[in-house]
Every structure is written in C-alpha cells, then in structure tokens.
PDB file of N, CA and C in Angstrom:
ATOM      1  N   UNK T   1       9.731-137.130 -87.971  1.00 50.00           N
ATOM      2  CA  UNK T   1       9.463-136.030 -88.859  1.00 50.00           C
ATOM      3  C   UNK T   1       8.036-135.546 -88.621  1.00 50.00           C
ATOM      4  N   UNK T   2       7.480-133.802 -88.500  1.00 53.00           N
ATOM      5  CA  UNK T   2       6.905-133.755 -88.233  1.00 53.00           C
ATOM      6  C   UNK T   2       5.538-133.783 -89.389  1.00 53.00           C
ATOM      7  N   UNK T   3       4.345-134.415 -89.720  1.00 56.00           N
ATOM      8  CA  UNK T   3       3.811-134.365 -90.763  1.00 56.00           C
ATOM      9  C   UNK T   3       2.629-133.321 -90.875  1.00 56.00           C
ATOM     10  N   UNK T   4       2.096-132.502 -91.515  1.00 56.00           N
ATOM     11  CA  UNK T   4       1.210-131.814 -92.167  1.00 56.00           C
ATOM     12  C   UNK T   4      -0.048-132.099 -93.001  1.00 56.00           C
ATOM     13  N   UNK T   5      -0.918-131.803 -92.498  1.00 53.00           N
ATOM     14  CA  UNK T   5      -1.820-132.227 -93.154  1.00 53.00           C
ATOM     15  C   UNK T   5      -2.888-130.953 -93.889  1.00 53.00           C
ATOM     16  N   UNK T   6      -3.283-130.752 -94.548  1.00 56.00           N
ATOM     17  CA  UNK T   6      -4.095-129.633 -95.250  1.00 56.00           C
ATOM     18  C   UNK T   6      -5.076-129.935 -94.522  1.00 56.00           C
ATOM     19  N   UNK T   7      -6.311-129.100 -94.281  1.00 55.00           N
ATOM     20  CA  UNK T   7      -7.674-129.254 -94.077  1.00 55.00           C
ATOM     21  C   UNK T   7      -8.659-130.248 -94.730  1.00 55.00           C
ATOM     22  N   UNK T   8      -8.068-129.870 -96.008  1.00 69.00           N
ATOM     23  CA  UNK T   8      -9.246-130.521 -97.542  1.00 69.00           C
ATOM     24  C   UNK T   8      -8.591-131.996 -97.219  1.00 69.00           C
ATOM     25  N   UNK T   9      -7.771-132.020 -97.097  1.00 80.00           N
ATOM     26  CA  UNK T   9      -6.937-133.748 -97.142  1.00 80.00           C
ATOM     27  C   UNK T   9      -7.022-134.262 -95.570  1.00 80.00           C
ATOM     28  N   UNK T  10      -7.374-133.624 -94.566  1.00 89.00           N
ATOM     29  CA  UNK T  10      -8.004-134.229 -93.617  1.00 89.00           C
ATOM     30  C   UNK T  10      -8.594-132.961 -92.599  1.00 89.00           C
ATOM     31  N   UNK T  11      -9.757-132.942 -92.730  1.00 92.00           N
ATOM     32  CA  UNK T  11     -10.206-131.637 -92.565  1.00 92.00           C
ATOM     33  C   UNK T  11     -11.261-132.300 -90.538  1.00 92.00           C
ATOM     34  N   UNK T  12     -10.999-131.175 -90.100  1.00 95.00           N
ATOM     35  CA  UNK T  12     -11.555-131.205 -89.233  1.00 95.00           C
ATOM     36  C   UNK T  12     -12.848-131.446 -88.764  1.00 95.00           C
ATOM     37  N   UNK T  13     -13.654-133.015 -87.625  1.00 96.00           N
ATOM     38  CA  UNK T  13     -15.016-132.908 -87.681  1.00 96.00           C
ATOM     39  C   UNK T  13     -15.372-132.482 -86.273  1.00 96.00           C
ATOM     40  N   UNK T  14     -16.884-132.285 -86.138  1.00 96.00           N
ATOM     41  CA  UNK T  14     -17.256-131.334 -84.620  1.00 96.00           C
ATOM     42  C   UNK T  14     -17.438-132.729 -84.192  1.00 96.00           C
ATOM     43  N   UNK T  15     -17.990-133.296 -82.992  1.00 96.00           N
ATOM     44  CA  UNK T  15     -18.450-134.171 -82.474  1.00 96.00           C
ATOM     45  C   UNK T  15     -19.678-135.196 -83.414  1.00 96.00           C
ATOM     46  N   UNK T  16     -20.239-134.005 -83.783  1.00 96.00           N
ATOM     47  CA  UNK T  16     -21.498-134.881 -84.247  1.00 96.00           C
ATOM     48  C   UNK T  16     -20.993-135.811 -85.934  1.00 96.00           C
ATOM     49  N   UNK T  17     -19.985-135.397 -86.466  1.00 96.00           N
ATOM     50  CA  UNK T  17     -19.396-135.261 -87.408  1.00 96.00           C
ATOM     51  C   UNK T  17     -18.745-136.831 -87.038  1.00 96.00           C
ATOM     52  N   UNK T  18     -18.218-136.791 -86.163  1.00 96.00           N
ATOM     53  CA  UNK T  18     -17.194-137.982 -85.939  1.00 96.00           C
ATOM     54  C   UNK T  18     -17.607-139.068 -85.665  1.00 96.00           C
ATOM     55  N   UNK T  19     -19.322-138.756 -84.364  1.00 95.00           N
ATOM     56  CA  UNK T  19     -19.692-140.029 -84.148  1.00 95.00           C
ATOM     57  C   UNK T  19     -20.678-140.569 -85.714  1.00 95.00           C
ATOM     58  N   UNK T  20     -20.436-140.422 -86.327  1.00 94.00           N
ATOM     59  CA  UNK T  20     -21.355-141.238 -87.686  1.00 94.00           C
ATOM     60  C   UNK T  20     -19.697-142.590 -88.178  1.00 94.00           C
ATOM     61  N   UNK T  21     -18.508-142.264 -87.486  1.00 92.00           N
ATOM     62  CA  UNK T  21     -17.534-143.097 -87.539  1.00 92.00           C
ATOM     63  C   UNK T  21     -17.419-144.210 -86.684  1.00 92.00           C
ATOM     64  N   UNK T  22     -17.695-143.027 -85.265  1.00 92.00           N
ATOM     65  CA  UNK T  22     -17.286-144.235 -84.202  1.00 92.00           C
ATOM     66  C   UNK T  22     -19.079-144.741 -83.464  1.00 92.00           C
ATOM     67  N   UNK T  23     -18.992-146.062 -83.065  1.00 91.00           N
ATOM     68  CA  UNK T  23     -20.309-146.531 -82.245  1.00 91.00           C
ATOM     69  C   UNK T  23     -20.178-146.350 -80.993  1.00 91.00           C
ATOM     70  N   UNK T  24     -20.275-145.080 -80.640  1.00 93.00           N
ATOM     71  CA  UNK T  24     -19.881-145.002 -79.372  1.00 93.00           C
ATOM     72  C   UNK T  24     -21.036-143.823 -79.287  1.00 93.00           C
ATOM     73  N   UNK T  25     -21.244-143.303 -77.900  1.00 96.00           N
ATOM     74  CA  UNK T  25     -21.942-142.309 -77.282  1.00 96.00           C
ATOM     75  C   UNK T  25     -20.951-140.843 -77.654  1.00 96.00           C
ATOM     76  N   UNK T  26     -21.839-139.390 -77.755  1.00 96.00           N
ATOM     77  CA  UNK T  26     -21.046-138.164 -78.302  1.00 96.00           C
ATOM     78  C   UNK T  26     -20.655-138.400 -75.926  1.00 96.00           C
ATOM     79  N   UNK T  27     -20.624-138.831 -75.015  1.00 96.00           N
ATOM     80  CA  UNK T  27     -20.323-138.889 -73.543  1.00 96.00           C
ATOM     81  C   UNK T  27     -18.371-139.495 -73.832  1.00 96.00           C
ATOM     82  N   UNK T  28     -18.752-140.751 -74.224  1.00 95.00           N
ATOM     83  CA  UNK T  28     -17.758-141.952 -74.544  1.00 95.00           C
ATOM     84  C   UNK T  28     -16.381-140.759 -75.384  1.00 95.00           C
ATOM     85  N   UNK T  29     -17.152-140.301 -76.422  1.00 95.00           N
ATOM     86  CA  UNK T  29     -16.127-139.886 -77.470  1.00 95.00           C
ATOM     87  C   UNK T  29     -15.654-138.426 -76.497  1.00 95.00           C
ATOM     88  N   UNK T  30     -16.486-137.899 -75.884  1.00 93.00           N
ATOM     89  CA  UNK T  30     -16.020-136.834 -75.338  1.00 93.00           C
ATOM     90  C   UNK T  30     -14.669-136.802 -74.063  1.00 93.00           C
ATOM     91  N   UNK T  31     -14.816-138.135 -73.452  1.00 95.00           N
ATOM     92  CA  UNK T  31     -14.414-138.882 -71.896  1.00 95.00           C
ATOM     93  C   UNK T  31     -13.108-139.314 -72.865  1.00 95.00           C
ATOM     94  N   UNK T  32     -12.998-140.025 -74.072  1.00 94.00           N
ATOM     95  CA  UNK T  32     -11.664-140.293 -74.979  1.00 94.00           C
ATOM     96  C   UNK T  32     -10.988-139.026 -75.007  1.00 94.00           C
ATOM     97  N   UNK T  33     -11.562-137.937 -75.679  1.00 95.00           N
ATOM     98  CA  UNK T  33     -10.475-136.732 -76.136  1.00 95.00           C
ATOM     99  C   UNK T  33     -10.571-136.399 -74.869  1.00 95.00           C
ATOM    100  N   UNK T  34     -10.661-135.867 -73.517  1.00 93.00           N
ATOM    101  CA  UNK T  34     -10.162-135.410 -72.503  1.00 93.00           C
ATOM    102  C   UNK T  34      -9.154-136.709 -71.752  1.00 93.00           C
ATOM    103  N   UNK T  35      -8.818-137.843 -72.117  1.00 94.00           N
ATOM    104  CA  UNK T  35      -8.261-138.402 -71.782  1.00 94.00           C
ATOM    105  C   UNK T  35      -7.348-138.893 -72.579  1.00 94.00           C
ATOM    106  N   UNK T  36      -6.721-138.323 -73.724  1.00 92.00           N
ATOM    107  CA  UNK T  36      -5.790-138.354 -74.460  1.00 92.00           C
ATOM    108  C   UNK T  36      -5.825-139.386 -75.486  1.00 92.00           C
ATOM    109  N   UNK T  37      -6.999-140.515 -75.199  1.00 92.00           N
ATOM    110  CA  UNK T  37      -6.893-141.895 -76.112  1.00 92.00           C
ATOM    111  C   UNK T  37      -7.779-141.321 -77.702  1.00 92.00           C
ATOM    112  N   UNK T  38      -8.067-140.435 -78.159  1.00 94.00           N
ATOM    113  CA  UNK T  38      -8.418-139.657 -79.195  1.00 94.00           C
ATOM    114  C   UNK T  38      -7.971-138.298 -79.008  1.00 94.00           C
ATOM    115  N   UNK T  39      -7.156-137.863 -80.076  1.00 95.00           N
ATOM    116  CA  UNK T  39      -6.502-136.374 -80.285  1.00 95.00           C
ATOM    117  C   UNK T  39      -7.613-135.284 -80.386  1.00 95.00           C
ATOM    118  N   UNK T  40      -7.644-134.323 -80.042  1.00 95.00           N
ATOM    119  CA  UNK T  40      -8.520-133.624 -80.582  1.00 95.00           C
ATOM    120  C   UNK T  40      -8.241-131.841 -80.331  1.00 95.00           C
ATOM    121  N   UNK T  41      -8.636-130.623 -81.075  1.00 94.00           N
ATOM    122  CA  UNK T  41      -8.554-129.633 -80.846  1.00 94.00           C
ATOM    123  C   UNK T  41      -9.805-128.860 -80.499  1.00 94.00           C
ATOM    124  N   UNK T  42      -9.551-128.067 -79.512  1.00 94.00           N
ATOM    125  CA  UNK T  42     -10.140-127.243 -78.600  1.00 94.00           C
ATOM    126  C   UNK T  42     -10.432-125.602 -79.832  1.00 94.00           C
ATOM    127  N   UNK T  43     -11.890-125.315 -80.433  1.00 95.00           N
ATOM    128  CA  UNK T  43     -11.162-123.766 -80.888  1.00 95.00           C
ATOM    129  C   UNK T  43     -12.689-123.260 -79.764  1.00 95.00           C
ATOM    130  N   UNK T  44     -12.662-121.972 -79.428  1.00 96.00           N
ATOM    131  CA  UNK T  44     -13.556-121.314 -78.583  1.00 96.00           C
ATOM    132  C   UNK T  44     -13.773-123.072 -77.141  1.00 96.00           C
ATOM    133  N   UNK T  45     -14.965-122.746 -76.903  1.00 94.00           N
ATOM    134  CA  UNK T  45     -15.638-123.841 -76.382  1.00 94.00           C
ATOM    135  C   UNK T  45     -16.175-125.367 -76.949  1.00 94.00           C
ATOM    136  N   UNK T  46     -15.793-125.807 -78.596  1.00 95.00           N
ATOM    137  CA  UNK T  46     -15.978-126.640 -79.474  1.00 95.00           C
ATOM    138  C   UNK T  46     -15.094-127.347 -79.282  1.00 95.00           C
ATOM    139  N   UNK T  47     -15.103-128.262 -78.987  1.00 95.00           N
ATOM    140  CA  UNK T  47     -14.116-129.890 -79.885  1.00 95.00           C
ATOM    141  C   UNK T  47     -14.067-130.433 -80.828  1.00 95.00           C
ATOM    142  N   UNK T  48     -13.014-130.307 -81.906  1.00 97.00           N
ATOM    143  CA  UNK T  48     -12.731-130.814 -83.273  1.00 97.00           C
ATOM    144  C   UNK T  48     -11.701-132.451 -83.190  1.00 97.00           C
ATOM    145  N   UNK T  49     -12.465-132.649 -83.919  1.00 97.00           N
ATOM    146  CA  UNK T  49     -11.319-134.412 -84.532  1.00 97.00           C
ATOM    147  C   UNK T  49     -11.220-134.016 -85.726  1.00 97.00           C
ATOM    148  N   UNK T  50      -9.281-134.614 -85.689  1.00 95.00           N
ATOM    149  CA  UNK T  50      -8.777-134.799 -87.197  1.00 95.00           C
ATOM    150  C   UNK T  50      -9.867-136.546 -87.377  1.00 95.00           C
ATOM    151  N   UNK T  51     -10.270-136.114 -89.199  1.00 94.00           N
ATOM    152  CA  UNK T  51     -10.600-137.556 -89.269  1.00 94.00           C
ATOM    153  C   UNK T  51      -9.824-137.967 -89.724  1.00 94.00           C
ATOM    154  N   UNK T  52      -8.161-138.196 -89.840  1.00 93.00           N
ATOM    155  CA  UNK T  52      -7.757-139.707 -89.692  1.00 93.00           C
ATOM    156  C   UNK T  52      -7.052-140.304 -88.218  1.00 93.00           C
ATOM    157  N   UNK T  53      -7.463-139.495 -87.126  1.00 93.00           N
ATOM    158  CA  UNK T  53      -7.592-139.776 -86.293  1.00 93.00           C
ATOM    159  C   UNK T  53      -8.753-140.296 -85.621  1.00 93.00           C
ATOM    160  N   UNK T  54      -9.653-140.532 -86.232  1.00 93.00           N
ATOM    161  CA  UNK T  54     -11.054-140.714 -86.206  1.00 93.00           C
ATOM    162  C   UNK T  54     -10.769-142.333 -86.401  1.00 93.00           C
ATOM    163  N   UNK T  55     -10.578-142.332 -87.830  1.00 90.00           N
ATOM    164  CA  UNK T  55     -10.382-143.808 -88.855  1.00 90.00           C
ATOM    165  C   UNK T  55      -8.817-144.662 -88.332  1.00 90.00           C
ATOM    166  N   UNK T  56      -8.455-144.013 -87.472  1.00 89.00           N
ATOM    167  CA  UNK T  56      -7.150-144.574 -86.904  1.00 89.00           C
ATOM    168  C   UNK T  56      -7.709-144.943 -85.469  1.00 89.00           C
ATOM    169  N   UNK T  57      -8.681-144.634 -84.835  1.00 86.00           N
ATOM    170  CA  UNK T  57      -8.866-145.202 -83.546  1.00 86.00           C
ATOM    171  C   UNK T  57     -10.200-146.390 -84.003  1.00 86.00           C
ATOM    172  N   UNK T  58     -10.629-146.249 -84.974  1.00 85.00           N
ATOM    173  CA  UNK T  58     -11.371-147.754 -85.416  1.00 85.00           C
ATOM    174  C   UNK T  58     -10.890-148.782 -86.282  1.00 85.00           C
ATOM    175  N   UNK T  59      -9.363-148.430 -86.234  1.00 85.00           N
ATOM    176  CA  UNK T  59      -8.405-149.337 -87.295  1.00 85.00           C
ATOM    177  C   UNK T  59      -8.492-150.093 -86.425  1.00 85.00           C
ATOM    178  N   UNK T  60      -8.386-151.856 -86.445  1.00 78.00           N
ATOM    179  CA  UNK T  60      -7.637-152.596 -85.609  1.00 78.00           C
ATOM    180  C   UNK T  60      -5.888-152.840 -85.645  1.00 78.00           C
ATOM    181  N   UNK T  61      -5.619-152.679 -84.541  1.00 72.00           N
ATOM    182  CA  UNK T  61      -4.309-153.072 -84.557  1.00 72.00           C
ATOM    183  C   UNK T  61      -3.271-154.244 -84.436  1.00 72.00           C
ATOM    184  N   UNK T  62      -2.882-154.588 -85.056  1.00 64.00           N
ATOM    185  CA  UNK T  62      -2.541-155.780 -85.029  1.00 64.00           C
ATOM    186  C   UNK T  62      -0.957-156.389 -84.748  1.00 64.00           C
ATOM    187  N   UNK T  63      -0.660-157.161 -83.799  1.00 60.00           N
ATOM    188  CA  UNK T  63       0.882-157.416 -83.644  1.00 60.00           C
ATOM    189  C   UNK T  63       1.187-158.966 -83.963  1.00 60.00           C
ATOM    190  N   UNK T  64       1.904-158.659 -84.932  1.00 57.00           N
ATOM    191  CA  UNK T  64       2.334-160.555 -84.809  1.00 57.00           C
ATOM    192  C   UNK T  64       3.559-161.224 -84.220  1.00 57.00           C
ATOM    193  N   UNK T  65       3.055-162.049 -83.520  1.00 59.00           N
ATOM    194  CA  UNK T  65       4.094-163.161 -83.098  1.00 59.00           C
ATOM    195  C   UNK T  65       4.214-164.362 -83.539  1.00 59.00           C
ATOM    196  N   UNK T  66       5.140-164.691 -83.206  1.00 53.00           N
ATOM    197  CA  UNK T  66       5.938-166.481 -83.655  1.00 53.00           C
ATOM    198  C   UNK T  66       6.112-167.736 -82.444  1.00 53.00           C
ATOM    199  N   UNK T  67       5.564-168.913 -82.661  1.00 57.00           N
ATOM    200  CA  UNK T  67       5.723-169.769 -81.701  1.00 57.00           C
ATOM    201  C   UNK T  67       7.171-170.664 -82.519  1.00 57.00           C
ATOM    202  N   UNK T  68       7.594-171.356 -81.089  1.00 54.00           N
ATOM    203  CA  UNK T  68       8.751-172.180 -81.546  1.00 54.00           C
ATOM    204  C   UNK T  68       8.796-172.985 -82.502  1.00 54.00           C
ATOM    205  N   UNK T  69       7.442-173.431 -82.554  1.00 58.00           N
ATOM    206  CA  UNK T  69       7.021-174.415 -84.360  1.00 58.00           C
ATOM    207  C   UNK T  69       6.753-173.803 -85.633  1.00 58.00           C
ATOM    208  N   UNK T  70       6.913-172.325 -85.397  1.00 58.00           N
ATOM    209  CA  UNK T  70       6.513-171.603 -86.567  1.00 58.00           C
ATOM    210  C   UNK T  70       5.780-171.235 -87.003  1.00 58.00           C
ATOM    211  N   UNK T  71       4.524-171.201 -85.899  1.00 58.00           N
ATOM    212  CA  UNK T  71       3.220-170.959 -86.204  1.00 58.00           C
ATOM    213  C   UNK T  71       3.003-169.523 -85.954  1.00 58.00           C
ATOM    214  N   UNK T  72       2.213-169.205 -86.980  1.00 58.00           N
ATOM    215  CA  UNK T  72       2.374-167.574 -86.762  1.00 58.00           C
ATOM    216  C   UNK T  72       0.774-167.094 -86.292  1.00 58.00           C
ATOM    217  N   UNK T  73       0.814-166.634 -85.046  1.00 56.00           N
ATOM    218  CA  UNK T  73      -0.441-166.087 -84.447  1.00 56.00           C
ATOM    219  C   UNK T  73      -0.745-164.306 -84.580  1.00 56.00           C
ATOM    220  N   UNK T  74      -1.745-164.157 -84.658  1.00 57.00           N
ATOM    221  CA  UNK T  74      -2.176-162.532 -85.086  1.00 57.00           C
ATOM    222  C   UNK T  74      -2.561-162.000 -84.000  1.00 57.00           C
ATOM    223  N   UNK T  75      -2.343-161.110 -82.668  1.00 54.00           N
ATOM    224  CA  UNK T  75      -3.259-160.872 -82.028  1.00 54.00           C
ATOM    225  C   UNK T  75      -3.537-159.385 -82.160  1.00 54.00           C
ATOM    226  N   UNK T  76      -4.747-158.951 -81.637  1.00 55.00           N
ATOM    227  CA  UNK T  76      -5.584-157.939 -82.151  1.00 55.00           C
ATOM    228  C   UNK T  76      -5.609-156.796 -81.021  1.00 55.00           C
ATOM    229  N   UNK T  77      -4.957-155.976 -80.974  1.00 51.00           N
ATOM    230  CA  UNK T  77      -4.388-155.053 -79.571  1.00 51.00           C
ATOM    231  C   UNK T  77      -5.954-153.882 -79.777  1.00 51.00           C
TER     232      UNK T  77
END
C-alpha cells in the first residue's frame, strides 16, 4: 500500500538540516543519496531528505535468530 505523508508530519530537510541527525560528512550523506542507500528528492539543483528517512537510516536493524538449544541471538544488520 502506497503511504502518504504530509509535509508538517514529515517535512522535508536540505542537507545541512539532516546532517545534525546523521555523524557523517554533508560528502558521505551526499555519496548515500546518489547511491540509493538514503532516499532523497532532487527540486531545482537542491537535495531534500524525508526525515523519517533520515531517523530510519540511524535506526539499528535488527534480525533474530534461534540456535538448536534455544538460545536466542540478536544480530545487528
């Protein structure tokens, strides 16, 4: 399903906007959105991030698995 988001409820940041999220270089964050691993929109010559795409690429992700004894391990993708 496709989802919608308002502006006010996740409103668009410029670069400088985004890196106060991520610890990375405005080089790093720029080299991500031309390489698809951060979403981002193009308006004139500017680059915008949705911020919960922002707060979704500093989420950790997490997958769990099961060993044959039942031990349940967390690993951190």
């Amino acid at each position: 399903m496709l989802q919608t988001h308002s502006l006010q409820e996740d409103p668009l940041l410029n670069a400088t906007q985004a890196l106060e999220y991520l610890p990375v270089t405005r080089t790093t964050l720029h080299r991500w959105a031309k390489a698809g691993e951060i979403p981002s929109v193009m308006i004139g010559k500017q680059r915008f991030f949705r911020r919960s795409d922002i707060i979704e690429a500093i989420t950790p992700k997490t997958t769990k698995t099961h060993t044959s004894q039942g031990v349940q391990t967390v690993i951190e993708v």
